[in-house]
């Protein structure tokens, strides 16, 4: 256990010593927030307002709160995974620099090393994603705050789940990378593609049905929906309290992926949480197994 | 003396390239063992297999009486490795680096502090503990690399081309430290190098070429077998030397005669005492041995 903690401490220290990596990770969510607020906020507002049935009006604060909640849930869902890929660069850096030989000549078990890399990546990613979450909450407070204390706790839990999921996924993929160039290429692909695949940039409901059916097999889709549901619970409660009919609420929730259906069955939030937890365990297990059973060059 | 490393019929191939070809040798406890060869001879591949970093194709590696295949965890506690390129973390301080590596062997807290103090005194780096490893000079880095290799008090110190890229003074300092370790701790030292002069003090040398052993023995045995002697003769007439029938070379104030061995040198002196009033006999160098057994020249190292 002491060995594991020492290895984690070394990895975390190295991440924070690399000021470039740390600050780049930290400002990524901030830049995304500014870009979302600047370029997409009005598009989302118009889209939301036009989707309401004739004769319905929505208070500005509620509209702003709804749009902001939708945006920041998308932003956090993407950041939890893309930042995990960035934090996980340390594992590739160790292979590229040859530092890993110093660990593989020691009696430390490969499973311990795998867990060490996983936990340290999770810790560093969580530092950044929780900072991003605080920034998002501040933004939300200015736009329209409808969250209860319970909602806040659930959102924190969702960010934790998504971060652990992102860390496990990136660990499995990065296991097969050996150079910083490969890591950079994969990071670029993930940053560009993951937002679409998990329904963060565009609601999955707006995609063709065949694509929707494929995306519903990806666990990230449920993570994004879970976070969006918890982030928007207060907004939905306020809409219901001012008289939004049930069918309008269902339409809104369907339209922004708060309701997800696997076949004809609606996926509950509890099930979404179970899918995420199961995915974390599965990918972490796969990563540990990779380390234990696959011999790599230089390992 | 007890055998501490035994290699039997070791083989390793990368595709068509036979990097290590039926290699067998042993290293005795407390010995300074030198593994000599040009780049690509198979030295680092062999080291990687000894350290459990690389899987062998066939053969057997036994270290401290344990099979490398089944006891690699125990064996890794017995060996300390100084890699050709440092594997420590440049941004972390010397102390943080050594602390994280000591923990790999379960050395923490007070035990680590005590070991650190011992090594800092032995290798003289107390003043470097708080400095980032990446900011140290080449020689300072090498001392810390050795400290890392010794952090768990291993029985065998493996040095994989430790002086490549270092200046002569730093190389000398490094060898002083290793000499001190051998003297004080009776440590087994396994050196791979392509610097000939570094093998001069070795107890036993194995010369490797294209993955095979081409010669082995003590430096004296190798020199006697594969290299001749040189007689440097001062104040002699070149015409008289030419009549001796041995190849010679005119140098500034003398003539250097190449003879097959010391016996031939003695014969010349006895037969022509009038010529040998001021002379010296020098055994061949390891470069000559290497050239004779492999037909290749190695990069020369500075004197130490």
Coordinates of C-alpha atoms in Angstrom, one line a residue:
Chain A
X1 CA 0.0 0.0 0.0
X2 CA 2.9 2.4 0.9
X3 CA 4.4 1.6 -2.6
X4 CA 1.1 2.5 -4.3
X5 CA 0.7 5.7 -2.4
X6 CA 4.3 6.7 -3.1
X7 CA 3.8 6.0 -6.8
X8 CA 0.6 8.0 -6.9
X9 CA 2.3 10.9 -5.0
X10 CA 5.2 10.9 -7.5
X11 CA 2.7 10.9 -10.5
X12 CA 0.6 13.7 -9.0
X13 CA 3.7 15.8 -8.2
X14 CA 5.0 15.4 -11.7
X15 CA 1.7 16.5 -13.2
X16 CA 1.6 19.7 -11.1
X17 CA 5.3 20.4 -11.7
X18 CA 4.6 20.5 -15.4
X19 CA 3.0 24.0 -15.3
X20 CA 2.2 23.9 -19.1
X21 CA 0.2 20.7 -18.8
X22 CA -1.6 21.8 -15.6
X23 CA -2.6 25.3 -16.8
X24 CA -3.5 24.0 -20.3
X25 CA -5.8 21.5 -18.6
X26 CA -7.2 24.1 -16.3
X27 CA -8.0 26.8 -18.9
X28 CA -9.5 24.3 -21.4
X29 CA -12.9 24.3 -19.6
X30 CA -12.7 28.1 -19.1
X31 CA -12.1 28.6 -22.8
X32 CA -14.9 26.3 -23.7
X33 CA -17.3 28.1 -21.3
X34 CA -16.4 31.5 -22.9
X35 CA -16.9 30.0 -26.4
X36 CA -20.2 28.4 -25.5
X37 CA -21.4 31.6 -23.8
X38 CA -20.3 33.8 -26.7
X39 CA -21.3 31.8 -29.7
X40 CA -23.9 29.2 -28.7
X41 CA -25.9 30.8 -25.9
X42 CA -28.2 32.8 -28.2
X43 CA -28.7 29.9 -30.7
X44 CA -29.7 27.7 -27.7
X45 CA -32.1 30.4 -26.4
X46 CA -33.8 30.9 -29.8
X47 CA -34.0 27.2 -30.3
X48 CA -35.5 26.7 -26.8
X49 CA -38.0 29.5 -27.2
X50 CA -39.2 28.4 -30.6
X51 CA -39.8 24.9 -29.4
X52 CA -42.4 26.1 -26.9
X53 CA -46.1 25.8 -28.0
X54 CA -47.8 29.0 -29.1
X55 CA -49.0 31.2 -26.3
X56 CA -46.3 30.1 -23.9
X57 CA -43.9 32.6 -22.5
X58 CA -40.9 31.8 -20.3
X59 CA -39.3 34.2 -17.9
X60 CA -35.8 35.4 -19.1
X61 CA -34.1 34.1 -15.9
X62 CA -35.6 30.7 -16.4
X63 CA -34.7 30.6 -20.1
X64 CA -31.1 31.7 -19.3
X65 CA -30.9 29.2 -16.5
X66 CA -32.1 26.4 -18.7
X67 CA -29.7 27.2 -21.6
X68 CA -26.8 27.7 -19.2
X69 CA -27.6 24.3 -17.5
X70 CA -27.7 22.5 -20.8
X71 CA -24.5 24.1 -22.0
X72 CA -22.4 23.5 -18.9
X73 CA -23.6 19.9 -18.6
X74 CA -22.3 19.4 -22.1
X75 CA -19.1 21.2 -21.3
X76 CA -18.4 19.2 -18.2
X77 CA -19.3 15.9 -19.9
X78 CA -16.7 16.6 -22.5
X79 CA -14.0 18.0 -20.2
X80 CA -14.2 15.0 -17.8
X81 CA -13.0 12.8 -20.6
X82 CA -10.7 15.0 -22.6
X83 CA -8.9 16.3 -19.5
X84 CA -8.4 12.6 -18.4
X85 CA -6.6 12.0 -21.7
X86 CA -4.4 15.0 -20.9
X87 CA -3.7 13.9 -17.3
X88 CA -2.9 10.4 -18.6
X89 CA -0.1 11.7 -20.7
X90 CA 2.2 11.0 -17.8
X91 CA 2.0 7.3 -18.4
X92 CA 3.0 7.7 -22.0
X93 CA 5.7 10.2 -21.0
X94 CA 7.2 7.5 -18.7
X95 CA 7.3 5.1 -21.6
X96 CA 8.7 7.7 -24.0
X97 CA 11.5 8.9 -21.6
X98 CA 12.4 5.4 -20.4
X99 CA 11.5 6.2 -16.8
X100 CA 9.2 3.2 -16.8
X101 CA 12.3 1.0 -16.7
X102 CA 13.1 2.3 -13.3
X103 CA 9.8 0.8 -12.1
X104 CA 9.9 -2.4 -14.0
X105 CA 13.3 -3.3 -12.7
X106 CA 11.9 -3.0 -9.2
X107 CA 9.8 -5.6 -7.4
X108 CA 6.6 -3.5 -7.7
X109 CA 3.8 -5.5 -9.2
X110 CA 2.4 -4.4 -12.6
X111 CA -1.2 -4.3 -11.1
X112 CA 0.1 -1.9 -8.5
X113 CA 1.7 0.3 -11.2
X114 CA -1.5 0.2 -13.2
X115 CA -3.6 1.3 -10.2
X116 CA -1.1 4.0 -9.4
X117 CA -1.3 5.5 -12.9
X118 CA -5.1 5.2 -12.8
X119 CA -5.6 6.8 -9.4
X120 CA -3.1 9.6 -10.0
X121 CA -4.7 10.4 -13.4
X122 CA -8.1 10.4 -11.6
X123 CA -6.8 12.7 -8.9
X124 CA -5.3 15.2 -11.3
X125 CA -8.3 15.1 -13.6
X126 CA -10.7 15.6 -10.6
X127 CA -8.7 18.7 -9.5
X128 CA -9.3 20.3 -12.9
X129 CA -12.9 19.1 -13.4
X130 CA -14.0 20.2 -9.9
X131 CA -12.3 23.6 -10.6
X132 CA -14.3 23.7 -13.9
X133 CA -17.4 22.8 -12.0
X134 CA -17.0 25.7 -9.6
X135 CA -16.6 28.1 -12.6
X136 CA -19.7 26.6 -14.2
X137 CA -21.7 27.1 -10.9
X138 CA -20.6 30.7 -10.8
X139 CA -21.7 31.2 -14.4
X140 CA -25.0 29.5 -13.6
X141 CA -25.5 31.7 -10.6
X142 CA -25.3 34.8 -12.9
X143 CA -27.6 33.2 -15.5
X144 CA -30.3 31.7 -13.4
X145 CA -29.8 29.3 -10.4
X146 CA -32.5 26.7 -9.8
X147 CA -30.4 23.9 -8.2
X148 CA -31.2 22.5 -4.7
X149 CA -28.4 21.4 -2.4
X150 CA -29.3 17.8 -3.3
X151 CA -29.0 18.6 -7.0
X152 CA -25.5 20.1 -6.4
X153 CA -24.4 16.9 -4.6
X154 CA -25.7 14.8 -7.4
X155 CA -23.9 16.9 -10.0
X156 CA -20.7 16.6 -8.0
X157 CA -21.2 12.8 -8.0
X158 CA -21.9 12.8 -11.7
X159 CA -18.6 14.7 -12.4
X160 CA -16.8 12.2 -10.2
X161 CA -18.4 9.3 -12.2
X162 CA -17.6 10.9 -15.6
X163 CA -14.0 11.6 -14.5
X164 CA -13.4 8.1 -13.3
X165 CA -15.0 6.8 -16.6
X166 CA -12.8 9.2 -18.6
X167 CA -9.7 8.1 -16.7
X168 CA -10.4 4.4 -17.1
X169 CA -11.2 4.8 -20.9
X170 CA -8.1 6.9 -21.5
X171 CA -5.9 4.5 -19.5
X172 CA -7.0 1.6 -21.7
X173 CA -6.4 3.6 -25.0
X174 CA -3.1 5.2 -23.8
X175 CA -1.8 1.8 -22.7
X176 CA -1.0 1.1 -26.4
X177 CA 0.7 4.5 -27.0
X178 CA 4.4 5.0 -26.7
X179 CA 5.3 8.5 -27.9
X180 CA 4.1 12.0 -27.2
X181 CA 3.2 12.3 -30.9
X182 CA 0.8 9.4 -30.7
X183 CA -0.7 10.8 -27.6
X184 CA -1.2 14.2 -29.2
X185 CA -2.9 12.6 -32.2
X186 CA -5.2 10.5 -30.1
X187 CA -6.0 13.6 -27.8
X188 CA -6.9 15.6 -30.9
X189 CA -9.2 12.9 -32.2
X190 CA -10.9 12.4 -28.8
X191 CA -11.3 16.2 -28.2
X192 CA -12.9 16.6 -31.6
X193 CA -15.1 13.5 -31.6
X194 CA -16.1 12.6 -28.1
X195 CA -18.4 15.6 -27.7
X196 CA -20.5 14.4 -30.7
X197 CA -20.4 10.8 -29.7
X198 CA -21.7 11.4 -26.1
X199 CA -24.4 13.8 -27.2
X200 CA -22.7 16.8 -25.6
X201 CA -22.4 19.1 -28.6
X202 CA -25.6 18.0 -30.4
X203 CA -28.5 16.1 -28.7
X204 CA -28.5 12.5 -29.8
X205 CA -32.2 12.9 -30.6
X206 CA -31.3 15.2 -33.5
X207 CA -29.1 12.4 -35.1
X208 CA -30.5 9.8 -37.7
X209 CA -32.1 6.9 -36.0
X210 CA -29.5 4.4 -37.1
X211 CA -26.7 6.5 -35.5
X212 CA -28.8 7.0 -32.4
X213 CA -29.1 3.2 -32.0
X214 CA -25.3 2.9 -32.2
X215 CA -24.6 5.7 -29.8
X216 CA -26.9 4.2 -27.2
X217 CA -24.4 1.3 -26.8
X218 CA -21.8 3.8 -25.6
X219 CA -21.6 4.4 -21.9
X220 CA -20.6 8.1 -22.3
X221 CA -24.1 8.8 -23.7
X222 CA -25.7 7.9 -20.3
X223 CA -23.1 9.8 -18.4
X224 CA -23.9 13.0 -20.3
X225 CA -27.6 12.4 -19.9
X226 CA -27.3 11.8 -16.2
X227 CA -25.3 15.0 -15.6
X228 CA -27.8 17.0 -17.8
X229 CA -30.7 15.6 -15.9
X230 CA -29.3 16.5 -12.5
X231 CA -28.1 19.9 -13.7
X232 CA -31.6 20.7 -15.1
X233 CA -33.8 19.2 -12.4
X234 CA -34.3 22.6 -10.8
X235 CA -35.2 24.2 -14.1
X236 CA -37.7 21.5 -14.9
X237 CA -39.3 21.8 -11.5
X238 CA -39.6 25.6 -12.0
X239 CA -41.2 25.0 -15.5
X240 CA -43.7 22.6 -14.1
X241 CA -44.5 25.0 -11.2
X242 CA -45.3 27.8 -13.7
X243 CA -47.7 25.6 -15.6
X244 CA -45.8 23.8 -18.4
X245 CA -48.0 20.9 -19.5
X246 CA -46.6 17.4 -19.0
X247 CA -46.4 16.7 -22.7
X248 CA -44.4 19.9 -23.3
X249 CA -42.0 18.8 -20.5
X250 CA -41.6 15.4 -22.1
X251 CA -40.9 17.0 -25.5
X252 CA -38.2 19.3 -24.0
X253 CA -36.6 16.4 -22.1
X254 CA -36.7 14.1 -25.2
X255 CA -35.3 17.0 -27.3
X256 CA -32.2 17.5 -25.1
X257 CA -31.5 13.9 -24.3
X258 CA -32.7 14.0 -20.7
X259 CA -35.0 11.2 -21.6
X260 CA -33.1 8.3 -23.3
X261 CA -34.8 5.2 -24.6
X262 CA -33.1 1.9 -25.2
X263 CA -35.5 0.4 -27.8
X264 CA -38.9 1.3 -26.4
X265 CA -37.7 1.3 -22.8
X266 CA -36.9 4.6 -21.0
X267 CA -33.6 4.4 -19.2
X268 CA -34.0 5.6 -15.6
X269 CA -31.4 7.8 -13.9
X270 CA -30.6 5.0 -11.5
X271 CA -29.9 2.7 -14.5
X272 CA -27.7 5.5 -16.1
X273 CA -25.7 5.6 -12.8
X274 CA -25.4 1.8 -12.8
X275 CA -24.2 1.8 -16.4
X276 CA -21.5 4.4 -15.6
X277 CA -20.3 2.6 -12.5
X278 CA -20.2 -0.7 -14.4
X279 CA -18.3 0.9 -17.2
X280 CA -15.7 2.4 -14.7
X281 CA -15.2 -1.0 -13.1
X282 CA -15.0 -2.8 -16.5
X283 CA -12.5 -0.4 -18.1
X284 CA -10.4 -0.2 -14.9
X285 CA -10.3 -4.0 -14.8
X286 CA -9.3 -4.1 -18.5
X287 CA -6.5 -1.6 -17.9
X288 CA -5.1 -3.6 -14.9
X289 CA -5.4 -6.8 -17.0
X290 CA -3.6 -5.2 -19.9
X291 CA -0.7 -4.3 -17.5
X292 CA -0.6 -7.7 -16.0
X293 CA -0.8 -9.9 -19.1
X294 CA 0.4 -7.9 -22.1
X295 CA 4.2 -7.5 -22.5
X296 CA 5.1 -4.2 -24.0
X297 CA 8.4 -3.0 -25.5
X298 CA 10.4 -1.4 -22.7
X299 CA 8.2 -2.8 -20.0
Chain B
X1 CA 34.0 -18.2 -5.3
X2 CA 30.3 -18.5 -5.4
X3 CA 28.5 -17.9 -8.7
X4 CA 26.1 -15.0 -8.4
X5 CA 25.0 -14.8 -12.1
X6 CA 24.8 -17.9 -14.4
X7 CA 23.7 -17.6 -18.0
X8 CA 23.2 -20.8 -19.9
X9 CA 22.5 -21.0 -23.7
X10 CA 20.7 -17.7 -23.8
X11 CA 19.0 -16.8 -27.1
X12 CA 17.0 -13.8 -28.2
X13 CA 16.0 -12.8 -31.8
X14 CA 14.2 -9.9 -33.3
X15 CA 12.8 -11.2 -36.5
X16 CA 15.8 -12.4 -38.5
X17 CA 18.3 -10.7 -36.3
X18 CA 19.9 -13.0 -33.7
X19 CA 20.6 -10.4 -31.0
X20 CA 21.9 -12.9 -28.5
X21 CA 23.2 -16.2 -29.8
X22 CA 23.7 -19.2 -27.4
X23 CA 25.3 -17.1 -24.7
X24 CA 26.8 -18.8 -21.7
X25 CA 28.9 -17.3 -18.9
X26 CA 28.9 -16.8 -15.2
X27 CA 29.8 -14.0 -12.8
X28 CA 31.3 -14.7 -9.4
X29 CA 30.3 -13.0 -6.2
X30 CA 32.3 -9.8 -5.5
X31 CA 33.8 -9.8 -9.0
X32 CA 34.2 -6.8 -11.3
X33 CA 32.8 -8.3 -14.5
X34 CA 33.0 -6.5 -17.8
X35 CA 30.9 -7.1 -20.8
X36 CA 32.5 -5.6 -23.9
X37 CA 31.2 -5.1 -27.4
X38 CA 30.4 -2.5 -30.0
X39 CA 26.9 -1.0 -30.2
X40 CA 24.5 -3.7 -31.3
X41 CA 26.6 -6.6 -30.0
X42 CA 23.8 -7.7 -27.7
X43 CA 25.0 -6.3 -24.4
X44 CA 21.9 -4.3 -23.5
X45 CA 19.6 -7.1 -24.7
X46 CA 21.4 -9.5 -22.3
X47 CA 21.1 -6.9 -19.5
X48 CA 17.4 -6.4 -20.2
X49 CA 16.8 -10.2 -20.0
X50 CA 18.8 -10.4 -16.7
X51 CA 16.7 -7.6 -15.3
X52 CA 13.4 -9.2 -16.4
X53 CA 12.6 -6.4 -18.8
X54 CA 12.7 -8.6 -21.9
X55 CA 11.6 -12.2 -22.4
X56 CA 14.2 -14.6 -23.6
X57 CA 13.6 -17.0 -26.5
X58 CA 15.4 -19.8 -24.8
X59 CA 18.1 -20.6 -22.3
X60 CA 18.4 -20.1 -18.5
X61 CA 19.3 -17.1 -16.3
X62 CA 20.0 -17.8 -12.7
X63 CA 20.8 -15.0 -10.2
X64 CA 21.7 -15.6 -6.6
X65 CA 20.6 -19.2 -7.1
X66 CA 17.1 -18.2 -8.3
X67 CA 15.7 -18.8 -11.8
X68 CA 14.9 -15.4 -13.4
X69 CA 11.7 -16.8 -14.9
X70 CA 10.1 -17.8 -11.7
X71 CA 11.7 -15.5 -9.1
X72 CA 12.0 -12.2 -10.8
X73 CA 10.4 -10.3 -7.9
X74 CA 13.0 -11.6 -5.4
X75 CA 15.8 -11.1 -8.0
X76 CA 14.8 -7.5 -8.6
X77 CA 15.6 -6.9 -4.9
X78 CA 19.1 -8.2 -5.4
X79 CA 20.1 -6.1 -8.4
X80 CA 20.5 -2.3 -8.8
X81 CA 20.7 -0.9 -12.4
X82 CA 22.3 2.2 -13.7
X83 CA 20.9 2.8 -17.1
X84 CA 22.8 4.3 -20.0
X85 CA 20.2 7.2 -20.0
X86 CA 19.0 8.2 -16.6
X87 CA 15.5 7.0 -15.8
X88 CA 14.9 9.5 -13.0
X89 CA 12.3 12.4 -13.2
X90 CA 13.9 15.7 -14.3
X91 CA 11.3 18.0 -12.7
X92 CA 11.5 16.4 -9.2
X93 CA 14.1 17.1 -6.6
X94 CA 16.9 14.6 -5.9
X95 CA 15.2 13.7 -2.6
X96 CA 11.8 13.2 -4.1
X97 CA 13.2 11.0 -6.8
X98 CA 15.0 8.8 -4.4
X99 CA 12.0 8.7 -2.0
X100 CA 9.7 7.5 -4.8
X101 CA 12.2 4.9 -5.9
X102 CA 12.9 3.7 -2.3
X103 CA 9.2 3.2 -1.8
X104 CA 9.2 0.7 -4.7
X105 CA 11.2 -1.6 -2.4
X106 CA 9.1 -0.8 0.6
X107 CA 11.7 1.5 2.1
X108 CA 9.8 4.5 3.7
X109 CA 9.9 6.9 6.6
X110 CA 12.8 6.6 9.0
X111 CA 14.4 3.7 7.0
X112 CA 14.5 5.9 3.9
X113 CA 16.0 8.8 5.8
X114 CA 18.7 6.6 7.2
X115 CA 19.5 5.1 3.8
X116 CA 19.5 8.5 2.2
X117 CA 21.9 9.8 4.7
X118 CA 24.3 6.8 4.1
X119 CA 24.2 7.2 0.4
X120 CA 24.5 11.0 0.5
X121 CA 27.7 10.6 2.5
X122 CA 29.1 7.7 0.3
X123 CA 28.4 9.5 -2.9
X124 CA 28.8 13.1 -1.6
X125 CA 25.5 14.6 -2.7
X126 CA 24.1 16.0 0.6
X127 CA 24.1 19.5 -1.0
X128 CA 22.1 18.4 -4.0
X129 CA 19.1 16.9 -2.2
X130 CA 16.6 19.8 -2.8
X131 CA 17.8 20.6 -6.3
X132 CA 15.7 19.4 -9.3
X133 CA 17.4 16.4 -10.9
X134 CA 17.1 17.9 -14.4
X135 CA 19.2 20.9 -13.3
X136 CA 22.2 18.9 -12.2
X137 CA 25.4 18.4 -14.2
X138 CA 26.2 15.2 -16.0
X139 CA 28.5 13.9 -13.3
X140 CA 26.1 14.9 -10.5
X141 CA 23.2 13.1 -12.3
X142 CA 25.3 9.9 -12.6
X143 CA 26.0 10.0 -8.8
X144 CA 22.3 10.2 -8.1
X145 CA 21.7 7.4 -10.7
X146 CA 24.1 5.2 -8.7
X147 CA 22.4 6.2 -5.4
X148 CA 19.1 5.2 -6.9
X149 CA 20.6 1.8 -8.0
X150 CA 21.9 1.3 -4.5
X151 CA 18.9 2.5 -2.6
X152 CA 17.8 -1.0 -1.7
X153 CA 21.3 -2.2 -0.9
X154 CA 21.5 -4.7 -3.8
X155 CA 24.1 -7.5 -4.1
X156 CA 24.8 -6.8 -7.7
X157 CA 25.3 -3.4 -9.4
X158 CA 24.6 -3.4 -13.1
X159 CA 26.2 -0.5 -15.0
X160 CA 24.9 -0.2 -18.6
X161 CA 27.4 2.0 -20.4
X162 CA 27.5 4.4 -17.5
X163 CA 30.1 6.8 -18.8
X164 CA 28.8 7.4 -22.3
X165 CA 28.7 11.1 -22.9
X166 CA 30.6 12.1 -19.8
X167 CA 33.8 14.1 -19.8
X168 CA 37.1 12.5 -18.7
X169 CA 37.2 14.1 -15.3
X170 CA 33.6 13.0 -14.5
X171 CA 34.4 9.5 -15.8
X172 CA 37.3 9.4 -13.4
X173 CA 35.2 10.5 -10.5
X174 CA 32.6 8.0 -11.3
X175 CA 35.1 5.1 -11.4
X176 CA 36.6 6.3 -8.1
X177 CA 33.1 6.0 -6.5
X178 CA 32.6 2.5 -8.0
X179 CA 36.0 1.5 -6.9
X180 CA 35.2 2.7 -3.4
X181 CA 32.0 0.7 -3.4
X182 CA 33.7 -2.5 -4.4
X183 CA 36.4 -2.0 -1.8
X184 CA 34.0 -1.1 1.1
X185 CA 30.9 -3.2 0.2
X186 CA 32.5 -6.1 -1.7
X187 CA 29.7 -5.5 -4.3
X188 CA 29.5 -7.5 -7.5
X189 CA 29.8 -5.1 -10.4
X190 CA 28.5 -6.0 -13.9
X191 CA 29.7 -3.4 -16.4
X192 CA 28.8 -3.2 -20.1
X193 CA 30.9 -0.8 -22.0
X194 CA 32.5 0.0 -25.3
X195 CA 35.3 2.0 -23.7
X196 CA 38.3 -0.4 -23.6
X197 CA 40.2 1.3 -20.8
X198 CA 37.3 0.9 -18.4
X199 CA 37.8 -2.8 -18.5
X200 CA 41.5 -2.7 -17.5
X201 CA 40.7 -3.3 -13.8
X202 CA 38.1 -5.9 -14.4
X203 CA 38.4 -9.4 -12.8
X204 CA 36.9 -11.0 -15.9
X205 CA 36.0 -9.9 -19.3
X206 CA 33.6 -11.3 -21.9
X207 CA 33.8 -9.9 -25.4
X208 CA 30.7 -10.1 -27.4
X209 CA 30.3 -9.7 -31.2
X210 CA 27.0 -10.2 -33.1
X211 CA 25.4 -11.7 -30.0
X212 CA 28.1 -14.4 -29.5
X213 CA 31.0 -14.6 -27.1
X214 CA 34.2 -14.3 -29.2
X215 CA 36.7 -14.2 -26.3
X216 CA 36.7 -14.3 -22.5
X217 CA 39.2 -14.3 -19.6
X218 CA 41.0 -12.0 -17.3
X219 CA 42.6 -8.9 -18.9
X220 CA 46.0 -10.5 -18.6
X221 CA 44.8 -13.8 -20.2
X222 CA 43.2 -11.9 -23.1
X223 CA 46.3 -9.7 -23.7
X224 CA 48.6 -12.7 -23.6
X225 CA 46.4 -14.7 -25.9
X226 CA 45.3 -12.1 -28.4
X227 CA 47.7 -9.2 -28.2
X228 CA 51.5 -9.0 -28.5
X229 CA 54.0 -6.9 -26.5
X230 CA 55.6 -3.6 -27.5
X231 CA 59.3 -2.8 -26.9
X232 CA 60.0 0.9 -26.9
X233 CA 63.7 1.3 -27.5
X234 CA 65.4 4.7 -26.9
X235 CA 68.6 5.9 -28.6
X236 CA 68.9 2.9 -31.1
X237 CA 69.8 3.2 -34.7
X238 CA 66.8 2.4 -37.0
X239 CA 69.0 0.4 -39.3
X240 CA 70.0 -2.0 -36.5
X241 CA 66.3 -2.4 -35.5
X242 CA 65.3 -3.2 -39.1
X243 CA 67.7 -6.2 -39.0
X244 CA 65.9 -7.7 -36.0
X245 CA 63.1 -8.9 -38.4
X246 CA 60.1 -7.6 -36.4
X247 CA 57.7 -4.9 -37.5
X248 CA 58.5 -1.5 -35.9
X249 CA 57.4 2.0 -35.9
X250 CA 59.6 5.1 -35.6
X251 CA 58.3 7.4 -32.9
X252 CA 59.7 10.8 -31.8
X253 CA 62.7 9.8 -29.7
X254 CA 62.4 6.0 -30.0
X255 CA 61.5 3.0 -32.0
X256 CA 58.5 0.8 -31.1
X257 CA 58.9 -2.9 -32.0
X258 CA 55.9 -5.2 -32.1
X259 CA 56.7 -8.7 -30.8
X260 CA 54.3 -11.7 -30.5
X261 CA 54.8 -12.1 -26.7
X262 CA 57.0 -11.4 -23.7
X263 CA 59.1 -14.5 -24.4
X264 CA 60.0 -13.1 -27.9
X265 CA 60.9 -9.8 -26.3
X266 CA 63.2 -11.5 -23.8
X267 CA 64.8 -13.5 -26.6
X268 CA 65.6 -10.3 -28.5
X269 CA 67.1 -8.6 -25.4
X270 CA 69.3 -11.6 -24.6
X271 CA 70.4 -12.0 -28.3
X272 CA 71.1 -8.3 -28.9
X273 CA 72.1 -6.8 -25.5
X274 CA 74.1 -4.0 -27.2
X275 CA 70.9 -2.5 -28.6
X276 CA 68.8 -2.7 -25.4
X277 CA 70.5 -0.2 -23.1
X278 CA 67.4 2.0 -22.6
X279 CA 64.0 0.4 -23.2
X280 CA 60.6 -0.6 -21.9
X281 CA 58.3 -3.5 -22.5
X282 CA 54.6 -2.9 -22.6
X283 CA 51.8 -5.4 -22.9
X284 CA 49.3 -5.0 -25.7
X285 CA 46.2 -2.9 -25.0
X286 CA 42.6 -4.1 -24.8
X287 CA 42.1 -2.3 -28.1
X288 CA 44.5 -4.8 -29.7
X289 CA 42.7 -7.7 -28.1
X290 CA 39.3 -6.4 -29.4
X291 CA 40.7 -5.8 -32.8
X292 CA 42.2 -9.3 -32.9
X293 CA 39.1 -11.1 -31.9
X294 CA 36.4 -9.1 -33.7
X295 CA 38.3 -7.3 -36.5
X296 CA 36.5 -4.2 -35.3
X297 CA 37.8 -1.1 -33.5
X298 CA 36.1 0.3 -30.4
X299 CA 35.7 4.0 -29.3
X300 CA 38.6 4.7 -27.0
X301 CA 38.1 5.9 -23.4
X302 CA 40.2 8.2 -21.4
X303 CA 42.8 6.9 -19.1
X304 CA 41.7 6.4 -15.6

